[in-house]
PDB file of C-alpha atoms in Angstrom:
ATOM      1  CA  ASP V1387      -1.149 -20.082  -3.723  1.00  0.00           C
ATOM      2  CA  ALA V1388      -0.848 -17.500  -6.479  1.00  0.00           C
ATOM      3  CA  GLY V1389      -0.756 -13.935  -5.284  1.00  0.00           C
ATOM      4  CA  VAL V1390      -2.241 -10.887  -6.923  1.00  0.00           C
ATOM      5  CA  ILE V1391      -1.207 -10.895 -10.566  1.00  0.00           C
ATOM      6  CA  GLN V1392      -0.771  -7.687 -12.512  1.00  0.00           C
ATOM      7  CA  SER V1393       0.031  -7.196 -16.162  1.00  0.00           C
ATOM      8  CA  PRO V1394       1.912  -5.843 -17.880  1.00  0.00           C
ATOM      9  CA  ARG V1395       4.940  -5.429 -15.635  1.00  0.00           C
ATOM     10  CA  HIS V1396       6.130  -2.466 -17.660  1.00  0.00           C
ATOM     11  CA  GLU V1397       4.309  -0.279 -20.158  1.00  0.00           C
ATOM     12  CA  VAL V1398       5.810   2.444 -22.291  1.00  0.00           C
ATOM     13  CA  THR V1399       3.576   4.374 -24.621  1.00  0.00           C
ATOM     14  CA  GLU V1400       3.166   7.761 -26.206  1.00  0.00           C
ATOM     15  CA  MET V1401       0.898  10.409 -24.827  1.00  0.00           C
ATOM     16  CA  GLY V1402      -2.625  10.314 -26.160  1.00  0.00           C
ATOM     17  CA  GLN V1403      -2.707   6.546 -26.345  1.00  0.00           C
ATOM     18  CA  GLU V1404      -5.088   4.378 -24.373  1.00  0.00           C
ATOM     19  CA  VAL V1405      -3.498   2.350 -21.598  1.00  0.00           C
ATOM     20  CA  THR V1406      -5.094  -0.664 -19.921  1.00  0.00           C
ATOM     21  CA  LEU V1407      -3.681  -2.191 -16.774  1.00  0.00           C
ATOM     22  CA  ARG V1408      -4.895  -5.575 -15.623  1.00  0.00           C
ATOM     23  CA  CYS V1409      -5.243  -7.282 -12.294  1.00  0.00           C
ATOM     24  CA  LYS V1410      -6.226 -10.729 -11.122  1.00  0.00           C
ATOM     25  CA  PRO V1411      -6.945 -10.751  -7.372  1.00  0.00           C
ATOM     26  CA  ILE V1412      -6.421 -13.662  -5.057  1.00  0.00           C
ATOM     27  CA  SER V1413      -9.284 -16.114  -5.377  1.00  0.00           C
ATOM     28  CA  GLY V1414     -11.891 -15.628  -2.673  1.00  0.00           C
ATOM     29  CA  HIS V1415     -10.924 -12.051  -1.865  1.00  0.00           C
ATOM     30  CA  ASP V1416     -13.940  -9.749  -1.798  1.00  0.00           C
ATOM     31  CA  TYR V1417     -12.093  -6.441  -2.031  1.00  0.00           C
ATOM     32  CA  LEU V1418      -9.895  -5.104  -4.795  1.00  0.00           C
ATOM     33  CA  PHE V1419      -7.910  -1.890  -4.662  1.00  0.00           C
ATOM     34  CA  TRP V1420      -6.024   0.179  -7.228  1.00  0.00           C
ATOM     35  CA  TYR V1421      -3.147   2.402  -6.066  1.00  0.00           C
ATOM     36  CA  ARG V1422      -0.795   4.784  -7.796  1.00  0.00           C
ATOM     37  CA  GLN V1423       2.712   5.390  -6.527  1.00  0.00           C
ATOM     38  CA  THR V1424       4.763   8.435  -7.480  1.00  0.00           C
ATOM     39  CA  MET V1425       7.776  10.088  -5.965  1.00  0.00           C
ATOM     40  CA  MET V1426       5.857  13.295  -5.391  1.00  0.00           C
ATOM     41  CA  ARG V1427       2.638  11.959  -3.920  1.00  0.00           C
ATOM     42  CA  GLY V1428       3.632   8.582  -2.529  1.00  0.00           C
ATOM     43  CA  LEU V1429       1.079   5.779  -2.523  1.00  0.00           C
ATOM     44  CA  GLU V1430      -2.449   6.934  -3.314  1.00  0.00           C
ATOM     45  CA  LEU V1431      -5.648   4.933  -3.315  1.00  0.00           C
ATOM     46  CA  LEU V1432      -7.476   5.452  -6.607  1.00  0.00           C
ATOM     47  CA  ILE V1433     -10.538   3.224  -6.285  1.00  0.00           C
ATOM     48  CA  TYR V1434     -11.705   0.097  -4.581  1.00  0.00           C
ATOM     49  CA  PHE V1435     -14.314  -2.565  -5.259  1.00  0.00           C
ATOM     50  CA  ASN V1436     -16.320  -4.833  -3.000  1.00  0.00           C
ATOM     51  CA  ASN V1437     -17.824  -7.896  -4.653  1.00  0.00           C
ATOM     52  CA  ASN V1438     -17.126  -6.350  -8.077  1.00  0.00           C
ATOM     53  CA  VAL V1439     -18.977  -3.139  -7.241  1.00  0.00           C
ATOM     54  CA  PRO V1440     -17.037   0.166  -7.083  1.00  0.00           C
ATOM     55  CA  ILE V1441     -17.377   1.551  -3.557  1.00  0.00           C
ATOM     56  CA  ASP V1442     -15.164   4.617  -3.490  1.00  0.00           C
ATOM     57  CA  ASP V1443     -13.630   6.221  -6.561  1.00  0.00           C
ATOM     58  CA  SER V1444     -12.858   9.568  -4.968  1.00  0.00           C
ATOM     59  CA  GLY V1445      -9.150   9.001  -5.530  1.00  0.00           C
ATOM     60  CA  MET V1446      -9.470   8.749  -9.301  1.00  0.00           C
ATOM     61  CA  PRO V1447      -7.640  11.850 -10.524  1.00  0.00           C
ATOM     62  CA  GLU V1448      -9.888  12.754 -13.445  1.00  0.00           C
ATOM     63  CA  ASP V1449     -12.291  11.458 -16.036  1.00  0.00           C
ATOM     64  CA  ARG V1450      -9.488  10.082 -18.153  1.00  0.00           C
ATOM     65  CA  PHE V1451      -9.203   7.298 -15.582  1.00  0.00           C
ATOM     66  CA  SER V1452     -11.734   4.492 -15.379  1.00  0.00           C
ATOM     67  CA  ALA V1453     -11.776   1.129 -13.638  1.00  0.00           C
ATOM     68  CA  LYS V1454     -13.940  -1.908 -14.069  1.00  0.00           C
ATOM     69  CA  MET V1455     -14.359  -5.248 -12.406  1.00  0.00           C
ATOM     70  CA  PRO V1456     -16.521  -7.410 -14.676  1.00  0.00           C
ATOM     71  CA  ASN V1457     -16.106 -10.469 -12.472  1.00  0.00           C
ATOM     72  CA  ALA V1458     -14.500 -11.607  -9.228  1.00  0.00           C
ATOM     73  CA  SER V1459     -11.253 -12.628 -10.883  1.00  0.00           C
ATOM     74  CA  PHE V1460     -10.432  -9.665 -13.089  1.00  0.00           C
ATOM     75  CA  SER V1461     -10.164  -5.910 -12.982  1.00  0.00           C
ATOM     76  CA  THR V1462      -8.859  -3.241 -15.335  1.00  0.00           C
ATOM     77  CA  LEU V1463      -7.667   0.302 -14.878  1.00  0.00           C
ATOM     78  CA  LYS V1464      -7.844   2.318 -18.076  1.00  0.00           C
ATOM     79  CA  ILE V1465      -6.365   5.689 -18.920  1.00  0.00           C
ATOM     80  CA  GLN V1466      -7.624   7.405 -22.050  1.00  0.00           C
ATOM     81  CA  PRO V1467      -6.035   9.566 -23.292  1.00  0.00           C
ATOM     82  CA  SER V1468      -2.780   9.101 -21.398  1.00  0.00           C
ATOM     83  CA  GLU V1469      -0.533  12.012 -20.419  1.00  0.00           C
ATOM     84  CA  PRO V1470       3.109  12.161 -19.269  1.00  0.00           C
ATOM     85  CA  ARG V1471       2.013  13.066 -15.720  1.00  0.00           C
ATOM     86  CA  ASP V1472       0.288   9.683 -15.511  1.00  0.00           C
ATOM     87  CA  SER V1473       3.694   8.024 -15.403  1.00  0.00           C
ATOM     88  CA  ALA V1474       3.856   6.067 -12.158  1.00  0.00           C
ATOM     89  CA  VAL V1475       3.785   2.600 -10.682  1.00  0.00           C
ATOM     90  CA  TYR V1476       0.267   1.272 -10.398  1.00  0.00           C
ATOM     91  CA  PHE V1477      -0.470  -1.351  -7.779  1.00  0.00           C
ATOM     92  CA  CYS V1478      -3.420  -3.644  -7.450  1.00  0.00           C
ATOM     93  CA  ALA V1479      -4.196  -5.225  -4.090  1.00  0.00           C
ATOM     94  CA  SER V1480      -6.876  -7.568  -2.806  1.00  0.00           C
ATOM     95  CA  SER V1481      -8.213  -8.406   0.614  1.00  0.00           C
ATOM     96  CA  PRO V1482     -10.690 -10.836   2.125  1.00  0.00           C
ATOM     97  CA  GLY V1483     -12.303  -7.778   3.713  1.00  0.00           C
ATOM     98  CA  GLN V1484     -15.159  -8.508   6.072  1.00  0.00           C
ATOM     99  CA  GLY V1485     -14.699 -12.236   5.722  1.00  0.00           C
ATOM    100  CA  ALA V1486     -11.421 -12.027   7.590  1.00  0.00           C
ATOM    101  CA  LEU V1487     -10.873  -8.602   9.072  1.00  0.00           C
ATOM    102  CA  ASN V1488      -7.502  -9.444  10.507  1.00  0.00           C
ATOM    103  CA  GLN V1489      -6.077 -10.004   7.040  1.00  0.00           C
ATOM    104  CA  PRO V1490      -4.203  -7.172   5.352  1.00  0.00           C
ATOM    105  CA  GLN V1491      -4.170  -6.326   1.677  1.00  0.00           C
ATOM    106  CA  HIS V1492      -2.023  -8.405  -0.595  1.00  0.00           C
ATOM    107  CA  PHE V1493      -0.276  -6.446  -3.285  1.00  0.00           C
ATOM    108  CA  GLY V1494       0.664  -7.333  -6.819  1.00  0.00           C
ATOM    109  CA  ASP V1495       4.124  -6.526  -8.133  1.00  0.00           C
ATOM    110  CA  GLY V1496       2.863  -3.365  -9.812  1.00  0.00           C
ATOM    111  CA  THR V1497       2.909  -2.002 -13.350  1.00  0.00           C
ATOM    112  CA  ARG V1498       5.475   0.639 -14.152  1.00  0.00           C
ATOM    113  CA  LEU V1499       3.839   3.000 -16.627  1.00  0.00           C
ATOM    114  CA  SER V1500       5.839   5.493 -18.644  1.00  0.00           C
ATOM    115  CA  ILE V1501       4.050   7.959 -20.883  1.00  0.00           C
ATOM    116  CA  LEU V1502       6.375   9.681 -23.321  1.00  0.00           C
TER     117      LEU V1502
ATOM    118  CA  ALA Q 998     -10.634  11.435   6.756  1.00  0.00           C
ATOM    119  CA  GLN Q 999      -7.718   9.453   8.050  1.00  0.00           C
ATOM    120  CA  THR Q1000      -4.187  10.719   7.484  1.00  0.00           C
ATOM    121  CA  VAL Q1001      -0.895   8.945   8.065  1.00  0.00           C
ATOM    122  CA  THR Q1002       2.313  10.886   8.602  1.00  0.00           C
ATOM    123  CA  GLN Q1003       5.858   9.592   8.387  1.00  0.00           C
ATOM    124  CA  SER Q1004       8.116  12.471   9.342  1.00  0.00           C
ATOM    125  CA  GLN Q1005      11.424  10.862   8.366  1.00  0.00           C
ATOM    126  CA  PRO Q1006      11.904  10.788   4.588  1.00  0.00           C
ATOM    127  CA  GLU Q1007      15.257   9.044   4.896  1.00  0.00           C
ATOM    128  CA  MET Q1008      17.179   7.188   7.569  1.00  0.00           C
ATOM    129  CA  SER Q1009      20.316   5.135   7.749  1.00  0.00           C
ATOM    130  CA  VAL Q1010      21.673   2.630  10.247  1.00  0.00           C
ATOM    131  CA  GLN Q1011      24.773   0.532  10.614  1.00  0.00           C
ATOM    132  CA  GLU Q1012      24.433  -3.183  10.132  1.00  0.00           C
ATOM    133  CA  ALA Q1013      23.567  -5.019  13.383  1.00  0.00           C
ATOM    134  CA  GLU Q1014      22.324  -1.859  15.082  1.00  0.00           C
ATOM    135  CA  THR Q1015      18.765  -0.847  15.967  1.00  0.00           C
ATOM    136  CA  VAL Q1016      16.660   1.757  14.192  1.00  0.00           C
ATOM    137  CA  THR Q1017      13.191   3.171  14.869  1.00  0.00           C
ATOM    138  CA  LEU Q1018      10.899   4.529  12.167  1.00  0.00           C
ATOM    139  CA  SER Q1019       8.156   6.936  13.224  1.00  0.00           C
ATOM    140  CA  CYS Q1020       4.532   7.043  12.179  1.00  0.00           C
ATOM    141  CA  THR Q1021       1.594   9.062  13.439  1.00  0.00           C
ATOM    142  CA  TYR Q1022      -1.977   8.973  12.242  1.00  0.00           C
ATOM    143  CA  ASP Q1023      -5.167  10.884  12.669  1.00  0.00           C
ATOM    144  CA  THR Q1024      -8.549   9.237  12.961  1.00  0.00           C
ATOM    145  CA  SER Q1025     -11.806   9.443  14.851  1.00  0.00           C
ATOM    146  CA  GLU Q1026     -12.316   5.713  14.509  1.00  0.00           C
ATOM    147  CA  ASN Q1027     -11.893   3.420  17.494  1.00  0.00           C
ATOM    148  CA  ASN Q1028     -11.517   0.127  15.676  1.00  0.00           C
ATOM    149  CA  TYR Q1029      -8.818  -0.173  13.054  1.00  0.00           C
ATOM    150  CA  TYR Q1030      -5.606  -1.893  12.077  1.00  0.00           C
ATOM    151  CA  LEU Q1031      -2.141  -0.513  11.521  1.00  0.00           C
ATOM    152  CA  PHE Q1032       0.557  -1.977   9.297  1.00  0.00           C
ATOM    153  CA  TRP Q1033       4.113  -1.554   8.251  1.00  0.00           C
ATOM    154  CA  TYR Q1034       4.937  -2.523   4.671  1.00  0.00           C
ATOM    155  CA  LYS Q1035       8.389  -2.840   3.187  1.00  0.00           C
ATOM    156  CA  GLN Q1036       9.172  -2.044  -0.436  1.00  0.00           C
ATOM    157  CA  PRO Q1037      12.646  -3.130  -1.542  1.00  0.00           C
ATOM    158  CA  PRO Q1038      14.124  -2.056  -4.877  1.00  0.00           C
ATOM    159  CA  SER Q1039      12.287  -4.958  -6.484  1.00  0.00           C
ATOM    160  CA  ARG Q1040       9.158  -2.849  -5.921  1.00  0.00           C
ATOM    161  CA  GLN Q1041       7.173  -5.575  -4.212  1.00  0.00           C
ATOM    162  CA  MET Q1042       5.036  -4.509  -1.268  1.00  0.00           C
ATOM    163  CA  ILE Q1043       5.786  -6.869   1.616  1.00  0.00           C
ATOM    164  CA  LEU Q1044       3.904  -6.900   4.882  1.00  0.00           C
ATOM    165  CA  VAL Q1045       6.282  -6.521   7.828  1.00  0.00           C
ATOM    166  CA  ILE Q1046       3.979  -6.358  10.827  1.00  0.00           C
ATOM    167  CA  ARG Q1047       0.433  -5.488  11.823  1.00  0.00           C
ATOM    168  CA  GLN Q1048      -1.285  -4.238  14.967  1.00  0.00           C
ATOM    169  CA  GLU Q1049      -4.936  -4.400  15.966  1.00  0.00           C
ATOM    170  CA  ALA Q1050      -6.056  -1.175  17.627  1.00  0.00           C
ATOM    171  CA  TYR Q1051      -7.985  -2.989  20.341  1.00  0.00           C
ATOM    172  CA  LYS Q1052      -4.876  -4.837  21.503  1.00  0.00           C
ATOM    173  CA  GLN Q1053      -2.676  -3.068  24.007  1.00  0.00           C
ATOM    174  CA  GLN Q1054       0.203  -5.482  23.562  1.00  0.00           C
ATOM    175  CA  ASN Q1055       2.710  -4.383  20.966  1.00  0.00           C
ATOM    176  CA  ALA Q1056       3.121  -6.703  17.990  1.00  0.00           C
ATOM    177  CA  THR Q1057       6.451  -8.381  17.327  1.00  0.00           C
ATOM    178  CA  GLU Q1058       7.750 -10.390  14.366  1.00  0.00           C
ATOM    179  CA  ASN Q1059      11.270 -11.658  14.889  1.00  0.00           C
ATOM    180  CA  ARG Q1060      13.553  -8.607  14.617  1.00  0.00           C
ATOM    181  CA  PHE Q1061      10.629  -6.250  14.011  1.00  0.00           C
ATOM    182  CA  SER Q1062       8.498  -4.756  16.762  1.00  0.00           C
ATOM    183  CA  VAL Q1063       6.172  -1.820  17.137  1.00  0.00           C
ATOM    184  CA  ASN Q1064       5.512   0.754  19.811  1.00  0.00           C
ATOM    185  CA  PHE Q1065       1.791   1.397  19.573  1.00  0.00           C
ATOM    186  CA  GLN Q1066       0.522   4.386  21.560  1.00  0.00           C
ATOM    187  CA  LYS Q1067      -3.186   4.594  20.835  1.00  0.00           C
ATOM    188  CA  ALA Q1068      -3.892   7.754  22.794  1.00  0.00           C
ATOM    189  CA  ALA Q1069      -1.021   9.536  21.101  1.00  0.00           C
ATOM    190  CA  LYS Q1070      -1.941   7.971  17.723  1.00  0.00           C
ATOM    191  CA  SER Q1071       1.622   6.837  17.264  1.00  0.00           C
ATOM    192  CA  PHE Q1072       2.858   3.627  15.679  1.00  0.00           C
ATOM    193  CA  SER Q1073       6.626   3.334  15.386  1.00  0.00           C
ATOM    194  CA  LEU Q1074       8.583   0.410  13.954  1.00  0.00           C
ATOM    195  CA  LYS Q1075      11.765  -0.836  15.599  1.00  0.00           C
ATOM    196  CA  ILE Q1076      14.169  -2.972  13.618  1.00  0.00           C
ATOM    197  CA  SER Q1077      16.737  -4.763  15.745  1.00  0.00           C
ATOM    198  CA  ASP Q1078      19.987  -6.266  14.510  1.00  0.00           C
ATOM    199  CA  SER Q1079      19.589  -4.495  11.162  1.00  0.00           C
ATOM    200  CA  GLN Q1080      20.592  -6.463   8.083  1.00  0.00           C
ATOM    201  CA  LEU Q1081      21.609  -5.303   4.632  1.00  0.00           C
ATOM    202  CA  GLY Q1082      18.426  -6.878   3.267  1.00  0.00           C
ATOM    203  CA  ASP Q1083      16.376  -4.481   5.373  1.00  0.00           C
ATOM    204  CA  THR Q1084      17.333  -1.673   2.995  1.00  0.00           C
ATOM    205  CA  ALA Q1085      14.000  -0.547   1.511  1.00  0.00           C
ATOM    206  CA  MET Q1086      11.203   1.973   1.631  1.00  0.00           C
ATOM    207  CA  TYR Q1087       8.972   1.447   4.643  1.00  0.00           C
ATOM    208  CA  PHE Q1088       5.331   2.487   4.560  1.00  0.00           C
ATOM    209  CA  CYS Q1089       3.088   2.895   7.542  1.00  0.00           C
ATOM    210  CA  ALA Q1090      -0.572   2.201   6.753  1.00  0.00           C
ATOM    211  CA  PHE Q1091      -3.927   2.618   8.462  1.00  0.00           C
ATOM    212  CA  MET Q1092      -6.787   0.270   7.718  1.00  0.00           C
ATOM    213  CA  LYS Q1093     -10.323   1.417   8.350  1.00  0.00           C
ATOM    214  CA  LEU Q1094     -12.810  -1.194   9.463  1.00  0.00           C
ATOM    215  CA  PRO Q1095     -15.045  -2.742   8.252  1.00  0.00           C
ATOM    216  CA  THR Q1096     -14.246  -1.631   4.706  1.00  0.00           C
ATOM    217  CA  GLY Q1097     -10.570  -2.575   4.712  1.00  0.00           C
ATOM    218  CA  MET Q1098      -9.748   0.699   3.008  1.00  0.00           C
ATOM    219  CA  MET Q1099      -6.171   1.749   3.643  1.00  0.00           C
ATOM    220  CA  ARG Q1100      -4.261   5.005   3.847  1.00  0.00           C
ATOM    221  CA  PHE Q1101      -0.504   5.082   3.531  1.00  0.00           C
ATOM    222  CA  GLY Q1102       2.186   7.392   4.790  1.00  0.00           C
ATOM    223  CA  ALA Q1103       4.687   8.909   2.383  1.00  0.00           C
ATOM    224  CA  GLY Q1104       7.301   6.351   3.300  1.00  0.00           C
ATOM    225  CA  THR Q1105      10.739   6.328   4.926  1.00  0.00           C
ATOM    226  CA  ARG Q1106      13.735   5.255   2.880  1.00  0.00           C
ATOM    227  CA  LEU Q1107      15.967   3.138   5.121  1.00  0.00           C
ATOM    228  CA  THR Q1108      19.531   2.333   4.188  1.00  0.00           C
ATOM    229  CA  VAL Q1109      21.465  -0.244   6.154  1.00  0.00           C
ATOM    230  CA  LYS Q1110      25.198   0.349   5.864  1.00  0.00           C
ATOM    231  CA  PRO Q1111      27.810  -2.388   6.132  1.00  0.00           C
TER     232      PRO Q1111
END
């Protein structure tokens, strides 16, 4: 079975540009999570969705960040405008959630974002 | 809110020896899951082991085992017969039920030395 698929694997762009990170969760998983990993703050939960609906976005750092899940098989995390301090590895994870509570989250390989 | 604390930023161990990574957490919940994830240099997040809070028996997966002390809110990971491939960052994580929302510790960087 395919795991969680994230794209791109690496992204390098100049500050002020719009950045869009993409995620395809595992088919049948009801929950989707976006995380940011930095050396200073470790792994932080940004937002999560249940059945395509955002449930908790309290981890989103500021209004420059937005996330959408237009359907069960696709989600985006957008940063506009991007800033150097947004440089990090961004992980997407999915989980069956209530359908199978003993199942953990499955992580994608992450997107390494560098804002110059 | 739940918090997860890993007090050891870095650890090292000789190949074939045993090492224990510490994790404590704070929650008012009674029903939850705990996990250890491994992140090697390849950056993948790999599940190592999980523990259901309602189970008293400590989870084991081959060379990996946990010491789960619910009253003390402690969840340590023991790696026996350490191998060079165990070199990685290890994250302790708390999963809240029924949402599945997770909180992670800051991680412990483990180096296995030949």
